[in-house]
Coordinates of C-alpha atoms in Angstrom, one line a residue:
Chain A
M376 CA 104.3 126.0 65.9
K377 CA 104.2 129.0 68.3
Y378 CA 100.6 129.5 67.1
L379 CA 99.7 126.0 68.0
W380 CA 101.0 126.4 71.6
L381 CA 99.0 129.6 71.9
C382 CA 95.9 127.9 70.8
L383 CA 96.5 125.1 73.3
I384 CA 96.9 127.6 76.1
I385 CA 93.8 129.5 75.2
F386 CA 91.9 126.3 75.0
V387 CA 93.0 125.2 78.4
V388 CA 92.2 128.6 80.0
V389 CA 88.9 129.1 78.2
S390 CA 87.2 125.8 78.4
A391 CA 85.6 125.6 81.9
P392 CA 85.5 122.1 83.2
V393 CA 88.4 121.1 81.0
K394 CA 89.4 117.5 80.4
V395 CA 92.6 116.3 81.9
V396 CA 95.5 116.5 79.5
G397 CA 96.5 113.0 78.4
Q398 CA 94.1 111.2 80.5
S399 CA 96.6 108.6 81.7
S400 CA 94.8 105.9 83.5
K401 CA 97.2 105.5 86.4
T402 CA 96.9 108.8 88.2
Q403 CA 95.0 107.3 91.1
G404 CA 95.8 104.3 93.2
L405 CA 92.3 102.9 92.7
S406 CA 91.1 102.7 89.1
L407 CA 87.4 102.6 88.3
E408 CA 88.0 99.0 87.2
D409 CA 89.3 98.2 90.7
A410 CA 86.4 100.0 92.3
K411 CA 83.9 98.1 90.2
R412 CA 85.4 94.8 91.1
V413 CA 85.4 95.6 94.8
I414 CA 81.8 96.8 94.8
A415 CA 80.6 93.9 92.6
A416 CA 82.0 91.5 95.1
A417 CA 80.6 93.4 98.1
E418 CA 77.2 93.6 96.4
Q419 CA 77.2 89.9 95.7
R420 CA 78.0 89.1 99.3
A421 CA 75.1 91.4 100.4
R422 CA 72.6 89.8 98.0
Q423 CA 73.6 86.4 99.2
D424 CA 71.8 87.2 102.5
R425 CA 69.3 89.6 101.0
W426 CA 71.0 92.5 102.8
N427 CA 70.2 95.8 101.2
V428 CA 73.0 98.4 101.6
V429 CA 74.8 101.4 100.3
I430 CA 78.4 100.6 99.2
V431 CA 81.0 103.3 98.4
L432 CA 84.6 103.5 97.5
V433 CA 86.6 106.7 98.1
D434 CA 90.2 107.5 97.1
E435 CA 92.9 108.4 99.5
G436 CA 91.7 111.9 99.8
G437 CA 88.2 110.8 100.8
H438 CA 86.6 111.6 97.4
L439 CA 84.0 109.3 95.8
I440 CA 85.1 106.9 93.1
H441 CA 82.0 104.6 93.1
L442 CA 78.7 104.3 94.9
I443 CA 75.7 102.0 94.7
R444 CA 72.5 102.2 96.7
M445 CA 70.5 99.0 96.6
D446 CA 66.7 99.3 96.6
S447 CA 64.8 100.1 99.8
V448 CA 67.8 101.2 101.8
Q449 CA 67.2 103.9 104.3
T450 CA 68.3 107.3 102.9
A451 CA 70.6 108.0 105.9
S452 CA 72.8 105.1 104.8
I453 CA 74.2 107.1 101.9
D454 CA 75.9 109.6 104.1
I455 CA 76.8 106.9 106.7
A456 CA 78.5 104.7 104.2
I457 CA 80.4 107.7 102.8
Q458 CA 81.5 108.8 106.3
K459 CA 82.6 105.3 107.2
A460 CA 84.8 105.2 104.1
R461 CA 86.2 108.7 104.9
T462 CA 86.9 107.7 108.4
A463 CA 88.8 104.6 107.2
T464 CA 91.0 106.5 104.8
F465 CA 91.5 109.6 107.0
Y466 CA 92.5 107.5 110.0
K467 CA 94.1 104.7 108.1
R468 CA 92.2 102.0 110.1
S469 CA 89.0 100.1 110.3
T470 CA 86.0 102.0 111.7
K471 CA 85.5 99.1 114.1
V472 CA 88.5 100.3 116.1
F473 CA 86.6 103.4 116.9
Q474 CA 83.4 101.5 117.5
D475 CA 85.1 99.3 120.1
R476 CA 86.8 102.2 121.8
V477 CA 83.7 104.3 122.1
A478 CA 81.8 101.3 123.4
A479 CA 84.5 100.9 126.0
G480 CA 83.8 104.4 127.2
E481 CA 86.1 106.7 125.3
S482 CA 83.4 109.2 124.5
A483 CA 86.0 111.9 123.9
L484 CA 86.5 110.2 120.5
L485 CA 83.1 111.5 119.4
S486 CA 84.5 115.0 118.9
L487 CA 87.1 113.8 116.3
P488 CA 86.5 115.3 112.9
D489 CA 85.4 113.0 110.0
M490 CA 85.1 110.0 112.4
L491 CA 82.1 107.7 112.4
P492 CA 82.5 104.9 115.0
F493 CA 80.6 102.1 113.4
E494 CA 81.9 98.9 111.7
G495 CA 81.7 98.8 108.0
G496 CA 84.6 101.1 106.9
L497 CA 87.9 99.6 105.9
P498 CA 91.0 101.2 104.4
I499 CA 92.4 99.8 101.2
I500 CA 96.1 99.2 101.4
K501 CA 98.5 98.6 98.6
E502 CA 102.2 98.0 99.2
G503 CA 101.8 99.3 102.7
V504 CA 100.1 102.6 101.6
V505 CA 96.5 103.5 102.1
I506 CA 95.1 104.3 98.7
G507 CA 91.4 104.6 99.6
A508 CA 88.6 102.9 101.5
I509 CA 85.3 101.1 101.3
G510 CA 82.3 102.0 103.3
V511 CA 79.1 100.0 103.8
S512 CA 75.8 100.8 105.6
G513 CA 72.3 99.5 105.6
V514 CA 72.1 96.4 107.9
T515 CA 73.8 95.9 111.3
A516 CA 77.2 97.3 111.8
E517 CA 78.6 93.8 112.0
Q518 CA 76.9 92.7 108.7
D519 CA 78.1 96.0 107.1
G520 CA 81.6 94.9 108.1
I521 CA 81.2 91.5 106.5
I522 CA 80.2 93.0 103.2
A523 CA 83.0 95.5 103.3
Q524 CA 85.6 92.7 103.9
A525 CA 84.1 90.7 101.0
G526 CA 84.7 93.7 98.8
L527 CA 88.3 94.0 99.8
D528 CA 88.9 90.3 99.3
A529 CA 88.2 90.9 95.6
L530 CA 91.3 93.1 95.2
Chain B
M836 CA 56.8 81.2 118.2
K837 CA 57.0 83.6 121.2
Y838 CA 60.8 83.2 121.0
L839 CA 60.8 84.1 117.3
W840 CA 59.0 87.4 118.1
L841 CA 61.4 88.1 120.9
C842 CA 64.3 87.6 118.7
L843 CA 62.8 89.9 116.1
I844 CA 62.1 92.7 118.6
I845 CA 65.6 92.4 120.1
F846 CA 67.1 92.5 116.6
V847 CA 65.1 95.6 115.6
V848 CA 66.0 97.5 118.8
V849 CA 69.6 96.5 119.0
S850 CA 70.8 96.7 115.4
A851 CA 72.0 100.2 114.6
P852 CA 71.2 101.2 111.0
V853 CA 68.6 98.4 110.8
K854 CA 67.4 96.9 107.5
V855 CA 63.9 97.7 106.4
V856 CA 61.4 95.1 107.3
G857 CA 60.1 93.4 104.2
Q858 CA 62.6 95.0 101.9
S859 CA 60.1 95.5 99.0
S860 CA 62.1 96.4 95.9
K861 CA 59.8 99.1 94.6
T862 CA 60.2 101.9 97.2
Q863 CA 62.0 104.3 94.9
G864 CA 61.1 105.4 91.4
L865 CA 64.5 104.5 90.1
S866 CA 65.7 101.0 91.0
L867 CA 69.5 100.3 91.2
E868 CA 68.9 98.1 88.1
D869 CA 67.6 101.2 86.2
A870 CA 70.5 103.3 87.5
K871 CA 73.1 100.7 86.4
R872 CA 71.6 100.6 82.9
V873 CA 71.6 104.4 82.6
I874 CA 75.1 104.8 83.9
A875 CA 76.5 101.9 81.8
A876 CA 75.0 103.6 78.6
A877 CA 76.4 106.9 79.6
E878 CA 79.8 105.5 80.4
Q879 CA 79.9 103.7 77.0
R880 CA 79.1 106.9 75.2
A881 CA 81.9 108.7 77.1
R882 CA 84.5 106.0 76.4
Q883 CA 83.6 106.1 72.7
D884 CA 85.3 109.5 72.5
R885 CA 87.7 108.8 75.3
W886 CA 86.0 111.4 77.5
N887 CA 86.7 110.8 81.2
V888 CA 83.9 111.9 83.5
V889 CA 82.0 111.5 86.7
I890 CA 78.4 110.2 86.2
V891 CA 75.8 110.2 89.0
L892 CA 72.2 109.3 89.4
V893 CA 70.0 110.8 92.2
D894 CA 66.5 110.1 93.3
E895 CA 63.7 112.6 93.2
G896 CA 64.8 114.0 96.6
G897 CA 68.4 114.6 95.4
H898 CA 69.9 111.6 97.2
L899 CA 72.6 109.5 95.5
I900 CA 71.7 106.1 93.9
H901 CA 74.7 105.4 91.8
L902 CA 78.0 107.2 91.0
I903 CA 81.1 106.3 88.9
R904 CA 84.3 108.4 88.5
M905 CA 86.4 107.4 85.6
D906 CA 90.1 107.5 85.9
S907 CA 92.0 110.9 85.8
V908 CA 89.0 113.1 86.2
Q909 CA 89.4 116.3 88.1
T910 CA 88.2 115.9 91.7
A911 CA 85.9 118.9 91.4
S912 CA 83.8 117.0 88.9
I913 CA 82.4 114.8 91.6
D914 CA 80.6 117.6 93.3
I915 CA 79.8 119.3 90.0
A916 CA 78.1 116.1 88.7
I917 CA 76.1 115.7 91.9
Q918 CA 75.0 119.4 91.9
K919 CA 74.0 119.2 88.2
A920 CA 71.8 116.2 89.0
R921 CA 70.4 117.9 92.1
T922 CA 69.6 121.0 90.0
A923 CA 67.8 118.9 87.4
T924 CA 65.6 117.1 90.0
F925 CA 65.0 120.1 92.2
Y926 CA 64.1 122.4 89.3
K927 CA 62.5 119.7 87.1
R928 CA 64.5 120.7 84.0
S929 CA 67.8 120.5 82.2
T930 CA 70.7 122.5 83.6
K931 CA 71.2 123.8 80.1
V932 CA 68.2 126.0 80.6
F933 CA 70.0 127.8 83.3
Q934 CA 73.3 127.9 81.4
D935 CA 71.6 129.6 78.5
R936 CA 69.8 132.1 80.6
V937 CA 72.8 133.0 82.6
A938 CA 74.8 133.4 79.4
A939 CA 72.1 135.7 78.1
G940 CA 72.7 138.0 81.0
E941 CA 70.3 136.8 83.8
S942 CA 72.9 137.0 86.5
A943 CA 70.3 137.1 89.2
L944 CA 69.9 133.3 88.7
L945 CA 73.3 132.8 90.2
S946 CA 71.8 133.4 93.6
L947 CA 69.3 130.5 93.4
P948 CA 69.8 127.7 95.9
D949 CA 71.0 124.3 94.6
M950 CA 71.4 125.6 91.1
L951 CA 74.4 124.9 88.9
P952 CA 74.1 126.5 85.5
F953 CA 76.1 124.1 83.3
E954 CA 74.8 121.6 80.8
G955 CA 75.0 118.0 81.8
G956 CA 72.2 117.6 84.3
L957 CA 68.9 116.1 83.1
P958 CA 65.7 115.2 85.0
I959 CA 64.4 111.6 84.6
I960 CA 60.7 111.6 83.9
K961 CA 58.3 108.7 84.2
E962 CA 54.7 109.0 83.3
G963 CA 55.0 112.8 83.5
V964 CA 56.6 112.8 87.0
V965 CA 60.2 113.6 87.8
I966 CA 61.7 110.5 89.6
G967 CA 65.3 111.6 89.7
A968 CA 68.1 113.0 87.6
I969 CA 71.4 112.2 85.9
G970 CA 74.5 114.5 86.2
V971 CA 77.7 114.4 84.2
S972 CA 80.9 116.4 84.6
G973 CA 84.5 116.1 83.3
V974 CA 84.7 117.3 79.8
T975 CA 83.1 120.4 78.2
A976 CA 79.5 121.2 79.3
E977 CA 78.2 120.3 75.8
Q978 CA 80.0 117.0 75.9
D979 CA 78.8 116.3 79.4
G980 CA 75.3 116.9 78.0
I981 CA 75.7 114.4 75.2
I982 CA 76.8 111.8 77.7
A983 CA 73.9 112.5 80.0
Q984 CA 71.4 112.2 77.2
A985 CA 73.0 108.9 76.1
G986 CA 72.3 107.7 79.6
L987 CA 68.7 108.7 79.6
D988 CA 68.2 107.1 76.2
A989 CA 68.9 103.7 77.8
L990 CA 65.8 103.9 80.0
Chain C
M1127 CA 47.5 127.5 66.9
K1128 CA 51.1 128.1 65.9
Y1129 CA 51.0 131.3 68.0
L1130 CA 49.8 129.3 71.0
W1131 CA 52.8 127.0 70.7
L1132 CA 55.2 129.9 70.4
C1133 CA 53.7 131.5 73.5
L1134 CA 54.1 128.3 75.4
I1135 CA 57.7 127.9 74.4
I1136 CA 58.5 131.5 75.3
F1137 CA 56.8 131.0 78.6
V1138 CA 58.7 127.9 79.5
V1139 CA 62.1 129.4 78.5
V1140 CA 61.5 132.8 80.0
S1141 CA 59.8 132.1 83.3
A1142 CA 62.3 131.5 86.1
P1143 CA 61.0 128.9 88.6
V1144 CA 58.6 127.6 86.0
K1145 CA 55.5 125.6 86.9
V1146 CA 55.4 122.0 85.9
V1147 CA 53.7 121.3 82.7
G1148 CA 50.6 119.3 83.3
Q1149 CA 50.6 119.7 87.1
S1150 CA 49.4 116.3 87.8
S1151 CA 48.5 116.2 91.5
K1152 CA 49.9 112.7 92.3
T1153 CA 53.7 113.4 92.1
Q1154 CA 54.4 113.0 95.8
G1155 CA 53.3 110.3 98.1
L1156 CA 51.9 112.8 100.5
S1157 CA 49.6 115.4 99.0
L1158 CA 49.1 118.8 100.6
E1159 CA 45.6 117.6 101.5
D1160 CA 47.0 114.7 103.4
A1161 CA 49.5 117.0 105.1
K1162 CA 46.8 119.4 106.2
R1163 CA 44.7 116.6 107.7
V1164 CA 47.6 115.2 109.6
I1165 CA 48.7 118.6 111.0
A1166 CA 45.2 119.7 111.8
A1167 CA 44.7 116.5 113.9
A1168 CA 48.1 117.0 115.6
E1169 CA 47.3 120.6 116.3
Q1170 CA 44.0 119.8 117.8
R1171 CA 45.6 117.2 120.1
A1172 CA 48.2 119.8 121.2
R1173 CA 45.6 122.4 121.9
Q1174 CA 43.6 119.9 124.0
D1175 CA 46.3 120.2 126.6
R1176 CA 47.3 123.7 125.8
W1177 CA 50.7 122.5 124.5
N1178 CA 52.3 124.9 122.1
V1179 CA 54.5 123.2 119.5
V1180 CA 55.9 123.3 116.0
I1181 CA 54.5 120.6 113.7
V1182 CA 56.1 119.7 110.4
L1183 CA 55.6 117.2 107.6
V1184 CA 58.3 116.2 105.1
D1185 CA 58.3 114.1 102.0
E1186 CA 60.4 110.9 101.7
G1187 CA 63.4 112.9 100.7
G1188 CA 63.2 115.1 103.8
H1189 CA 61.8 118.2 102.0
L1190 CA 59.1 120.3 103.7
I1191 CA 55.5 119.9 102.7
H1192 CA 53.8 121.7 105.6
L1193 CA 54.8 123.5 108.8
I1194 CA 53.0 125.3 111.6
R1195 CA 54.4 127.1 114.6
M1196 CA 52.0 127.8 117.4
D1197 CA 52.3 131.0 119.3
S1198 CA 55.0 131.4 122.0
V1199 CA 57.0 128.3 121.0
Q1200 CA 60.8 128.6 121.4
T1201 CA 62.5 129.4 118.1
A1202 CA 64.8 126.3 118.4
S1203 CA 61.8 124.0 118.1
I1204 CA 61.4 124.9 114.4
D1205 CA 64.7 123.2 113.5
I1206 CA 64.2 120.5 116.1
A1207 CA 60.8 119.5 114.6
I1208 CA 62.3 119.5 111.1
Q1209 CA 65.3 117.4 112.2
K1210 CA 63.0 114.9 114.0
A1211 CA 61.0 114.5 110.8
R1212 CA 64.1 114.1 108.7
T1213 CA 65.5 111.5 111.1
A1214 CA 62.3 109.5 110.9
T1215 CA 62.2 109.5 107.1
F1216 CA 66.0 109.0 106.6
Y1217 CA 66.2 106.2 109.1
K1218 CA 62.7 104.8 108.5
R1219 CA 61.8 104.6 112.2
S1220 CA 60.6 106.6 115.2
T1221 CA 63.1 109.0 116.7
K1222 CA 62.2 107.4 120.0
V1223 CA 64.3 104.3 119.1
F1224 CA 67.4 106.5 119.1
Q1225 CA 66.3 108.3 122.2
D1226 CA 66.1 105.0 124.1
R1227 CA 69.3 103.7 122.8
V1228 CA 71.3 106.8 123.6
A1229 CA 69.7 106.9 127.0
A1230 CA 70.8 103.3 127.4
G1231 CA 74.4 104.3 126.8
E1232 CA 75.0 104.0 123.1
S1233 CA 76.7 107.3 122.8
A1234 CA 78.3 106.4 119.4
L1235 CA 74.9 107.0 117.9
L1236 CA 75.4 110.8 118.5
S1237 CA 77.8 110.9 115.6
L1238 CA 75.2 109.6 113.0
P1239 CA 74.4 112.2 110.3
D1240 CA 70.9 113.7 110.2
M1241 CA 69.9 112.0 113.5
L1242 CA 68.1 113.7 116.4
P1243 CA 67.5 111.3 119.3
F1244 CA 64.3 112.7 120.8
E1245 CA 60.8 111.3 120.6
G1246 CA 58.4 113.2 118.4
G1247 CA 59.5 112.1 114.9
L1248 CA 57.5 109.3 113.2
P1249 CA 57.8 107.9 109.6
I1250 CA 54.6 107.8 107.5
I1251 CA 54.2 104.4 105.9
K1252 CA 51.9 103.6 103.0
E1253 CA 51.7 100.1 101.6
G1254 CA 54.9 99.2 103.4
V1255 CA 56.9 102.1 102.0
V1256 CA 58.0 105.2 103.9
I1257 CA 56.6 108.2 102.1
G1258 CA 57.5 111.0 104.5
A1259 CA 57.5 111.8 108.2
I1260 CA 56.0 114.0 110.9
G1261 CA 58.1 115.9 113.4
V1262 CA 56.9 117.7 116.6
S1263 CA 58.8 119.9 119.1
G1264 CA 57.9 122.3 121.8
V1265 CA 56.8 120.5 125.0
T1266 CA 58.5 117.4 126.5
A1267 CA 59.7 114.7 124.1
E1268 CA 57.0 112.3 125.4
Q1269 CA 54.3 114.9 124.8
D1270 CA 55.8 115.7 121.4
G1271 CA 55.4 112.0 120.6
I1272 CA 51.8 111.9 121.6
I1273 CA 51.0 114.8 119.3
A1274 CA 52.9 113.2 116.4
Q1275 CA 51.0 110.0 116.8
A1276 CA 47.7 111.9 116.9
G1277 CA 48.7 113.4 113.6
L1278 CA 49.4 110.0 112.0
D1279 CA 46.2 108.6 113.3
A1280 CA 44.3 111.0 111.0
L1281 CA 45.7 109.4 107.9
Chain D
M689 CA 56.6 131.4 149.6
K690 CA 60.3 131.7 149.0
Y691 CA 60.3 127.9 148.7
L692 CA 57.7 128.1 145.9
W693 CA 59.8 130.5 143.9
L694 CA 62.8 128.2 144.3
C695 CA 60.8 125.3 143.0
L696 CA 59.7 127.3 140.0
I697 CA 63.2 128.3 139.2
I698 CA 64.4 124.8 139.5
F699 CA 61.6 123.6 137.3
V700 CA 62.4 126.1 134.6
V701 CA 66.1 125.3 134.6
V702 CA 65.7 121.5 134.8
S703 CA 62.9 120.8 132.3
A704 CA 64.6 120.6 128.9
P705 CA 62.4 121.7 126.1
V706 CA 60.2 123.6 128.5
K707 CA 56.9 125.1 127.5
V708 CA 56.7 128.9 127.7
V709 CA 55.3 130.2 130.9
G710 CA 51.8 131.4 130.5
Q711 CA 51.8 130.9 126.7
S712 CA 50.4 134.4 126.1
S713 CA 49.4 134.6 122.5
K714 CA 50.9 138.0 121.8
T715 CA 54.6 137.2 122.1
Q716 CA 55.2 137.5 118.4
G717 CA 54.0 140.1 116.0
L718 CA 52.4 137.5 113.8
S719 CA 50.2 134.9 115.5
L720 CA 49.6 131.5 113.8
E721 CA 46.0 132.7 113.3
D722 CA 47.3 135.6 111.3
A723 CA 49.7 133.4 109.4
K724 CA 46.9 130.9 108.5
R725 CA 44.7 133.7 107.2
V726 CA 47.5 135.1 105.1
I727 CA 48.4 131.8 103.6
A728 CA 44.8 130.7 103.0
A729 CA 44.2 133.9 101.0
A730 CA 47.4 133.4 99.0
E731 CA 46.6 129.7 98.4
Q732 CA 43.1 130.7 97.2
R733 CA 44.6 133.2 94.8
A734 CA 47.1 130.6 93.5
R735 CA 44.4 128.0 93.0
Q736 CA 42.2 130.5 91.1
D737 CA 44.8 130.3 88.2
R738 CA 45.8 126.7 88.9
W739 CA 49.3 127.9 90.0
N740 CA 51.1 125.4 92.2
V741 CA 53.5 127.1 94.6
V742 CA 55.2 127.0 98.0
I743 CA 54.0 129.8 100.4
V744 CA 55.8 130.6 103.6
L745 CA 55.5 133.1 106.4
V746 CA 58.5 134.0 108.6
D747 CA 58.7 136.2 111.7
E748 CA 60.8 139.3 112.0
G749 CA 63.9 137.2 112.7
G750 CA 63.4 135.2 109.6
H751 CA 62.2 132.1 111.4
L752 CA 59.4 130.0 109.9
I753 CA 55.8 130.3 111.2
H754 CA 53.9 128.6 108.5
L755 CA 54.6 126.8 105.2
I756 CA 52.6 125.0 102.6
R757 CA 53.8 123.2 99.5
M758 CA 51.1 122.6 96.9
D759 CA 51.3 119.3 94.9
S760 CA 53.8 118.9 92.0
V761 CA 55.8 122.0 92.9
Q762 CA 59.5 121.7 92.1
T763 CA 61.5 120.9 95.3
A764 CA 63.8 124.0 94.8
S765 CA 60.8 126.3 95.4
I766 CA 60.8 125.4 99.1
D767 CA 64.1 127.0 99.8
I768 CA 63.5 129.8 97.2
A769 CA 60.2 130.8 99.0
I770 CA 61.9 130.7 102.4
Q771 CA 64.8 132.8 101.1
K772 CA 62.5 135.3 99.5
A773 CA 60.7 135.8 102.8
R774 CA 64.0 136.1 104.7
T775 CA 65.2 138.7 102.2
A776 CA 62.0 140.7 102.7
T777 CA 62.2 140.8 106.5
F778 CA 66.0 141.2 106.7
Y779 CA 66.1 144.0 104.2
K780 CA 62.6 145.4 105.1
R781 CA 61.5 145.7 101.5
S782 CA 60.0 143.7 98.6
T783 CA 62.4 141.3 96.8
K784 CA 61.3 142.9 93.6
V785 CA 63.4 146.0 94.5
F786 CA 66.5 143.7 94.3
Q787 CA 65.3 142.0 91.2
D788 CA 64.9 145.3 89.3
R789 CA 68.3 146.6 90.5
V790 CA 70.1 143.4 89.6
A791 CA 68.4 143.4 86.2
A792 CA 69.6 147.0 85.7
G793 CA 73.2 145.8 86.1
E794 CA 73.9 146.1 89.8
S795 CA 75.5 142.6 90.0
A796 CA 77.4 143.6 93.1
L797 CA 74.2 143.0 95.0
L798 CA 74.5 139.3 94.4
S799 CA 77.1 139.1 97.1
L800 CA 74.7 140.4 99.7
P801 CA 74.0 137.8 102.4
D802 CA 70.4 136.4 102.7
M803 CA 69.3 138.2 99.5
L804 CA 67.4 136.5 96.7
P805 CA 66.6 139.0 93.9
F806 CA 63.3 137.6 92.7
E807 CA 59.8 139.0 93.1
G808 CA 57.6 137.1 95.5
G809 CA 58.9 138.2 98.9
L810 CA 57.1 141.0 100.8
P811 CA 57.6 142.4 104.3
I812 CA 54.6 142.5 106.6
I813 CA 54.3 145.8 108.3
K814 CA 52.2 146.7 111.3
E815 CA 52.1 150.2 112.7
G816 CA 55.2 151.1 110.7
V817 CA 57.2 148.1 112.0
V818 CA 58.3 145.0 110.0
I819 CA 56.9 142.0 111.9
G820 CA 57.7 139.3 109.3
A821 CA 57.4 138.5 105.7
I822 CA 55.7 136.3 103.1
G823 CA 57.6 134.4 100.4
V824 CA 56.1 132.6 97.4
S825 CA 57.8 130.4 94.7
G826 CA 56.7 128.0 92.0
V827 CA 55.4 129.9 89.0
T828 CA 56.9 133.0 87.4
A829 CA 58.4 135.7 89.6
E830 CA 55.6 138.1 88.6
Q831 CA 52.9 135.5 89.4
D832 CA 54.7 134.7 92.7
G833 CA 54.4 138.4 93.5
I834 CA 50.7 138.5 92.8
I835 CA 50.1 135.6 95.1
A836 CA 52.2 137.1 97.9
Q837 CA 50.3 140.4 97.6
A838 CA 46.9 138.5 97.8
G839 CA 48.2 137.0 101.0
L840 CA 49.1 140.4 102.5
D841 CA 45.8 141.8 101.5
A842 CA 44.1 139.4 103.9
L843 CA 45.7 140.9 107.0

């Protein structure tokens, strides 16, 4: 029995990118299943108007869970969509709030870290707690916002 | 007719990350449809052994097309999977080549830019040309490699 | 014959940044020949008015294909020209679009990733698809733009 | 006369990316003409054996003067060639010196900043002073070195 424990410890220490012990499927607020449902709904909304976009979901810490880039989207939209999602989770609000305030003249906001002031990033809230965010980029900021909302509505 | 042109011009100038005119669906070597098929096959292979991983596809320039993170995967695996895919496309070869050579003592390789020497990154080749890459991270490097190969086999 | 195969395998495994097997000359949208023609035309236009500049060409993914820095150009123009070209390919439009919009008061644009809002960056389009971009920096933004256009006109 | 000077100063301060006064062609050790001659010779040597590579020239400060990427070269070679050239000018020696020492076991060298220990980077020396460097990447390190030397021989 002691030997077994030793083996286990050695295994954990030695194996480099080690798999998570147990692999319980509830460690993060947003499961991959949730993410797929959200992105599928957003993608469907986008295709409805033939809008080509990048759609991403991040967890509460701003780390990617799911990303799709539709064909022909400008490359810049990858980072823009990611940054919108990060803005939404880091600041716990829609990126549109920042867009409106910057448009109203609050240029000081532009120096905020991890903040992209364009509509299309929305926090995902569960029981009052932000558990991640969706970010969309590729068409106009307003259209990006419509797609992001369609994604959230699927949750 | 004149009005239509005016609308179009205003639309193009005003809309921020504007959508590409025409939106032909063949601009990138790997379409999102291709990417979904590859990642679905890789995910299925991973689930078969209850391996939880991050799987990514990048285009030839190293830019993300598709990413999924299965539940409970270590956060670091997101960047590891991306960097494996970038290594595979930027160096036009499997990341395992670098893993083996570093293991054989070629430590100088560690200073190469955009190079992650762990199995699990494979270039995607079409008619002799590298058009992108797949990257997998989350279990052991060898298992990551098995998943990546299963993805490519679906193309 | 067996020996030949062995040599080939050893060569591929041993050689560090190994050359691509086959070396087909059509892997990128823009060949070096294309790039030389574009930059030669741009350089000639620049010399016509004794304008000293940096001229760069990047592929669709934003990676350098060709660069020249004329004598006496400010060092900063190297990165400026590269970033103009990257802006043009990542956003699939002329950098002048961003210059005009920022000048018109849209300061929020300044937070966009990989975006330099100065004239002198133009996407290179082939059969409706962006295959790269040219970037010029060194004189005024308007003059940079004239040089960039002269380069494109040579394609 | 005093007024004229004042105008000149205001002109220099106000005009943003201003062109260099006078534009003398001797401000940098390596002129673009020199660079073109070096790279043309290196390219010719490479084509002689059908080696596809990236060739770059940097000035004494490590900043790009000239770069060409031949068709089908792996993307990673762009940064590798640049880093070889920077190593050669920043350390005033051939990158092969570092390659040999790392191969001989001096792994501590890998932590040196701006140091890539692969043959193919050579300093350019004029009257005993380093005025820049050439960097080559794309085939084997030894072949990269042959191409770099062929470039220098043209000076």
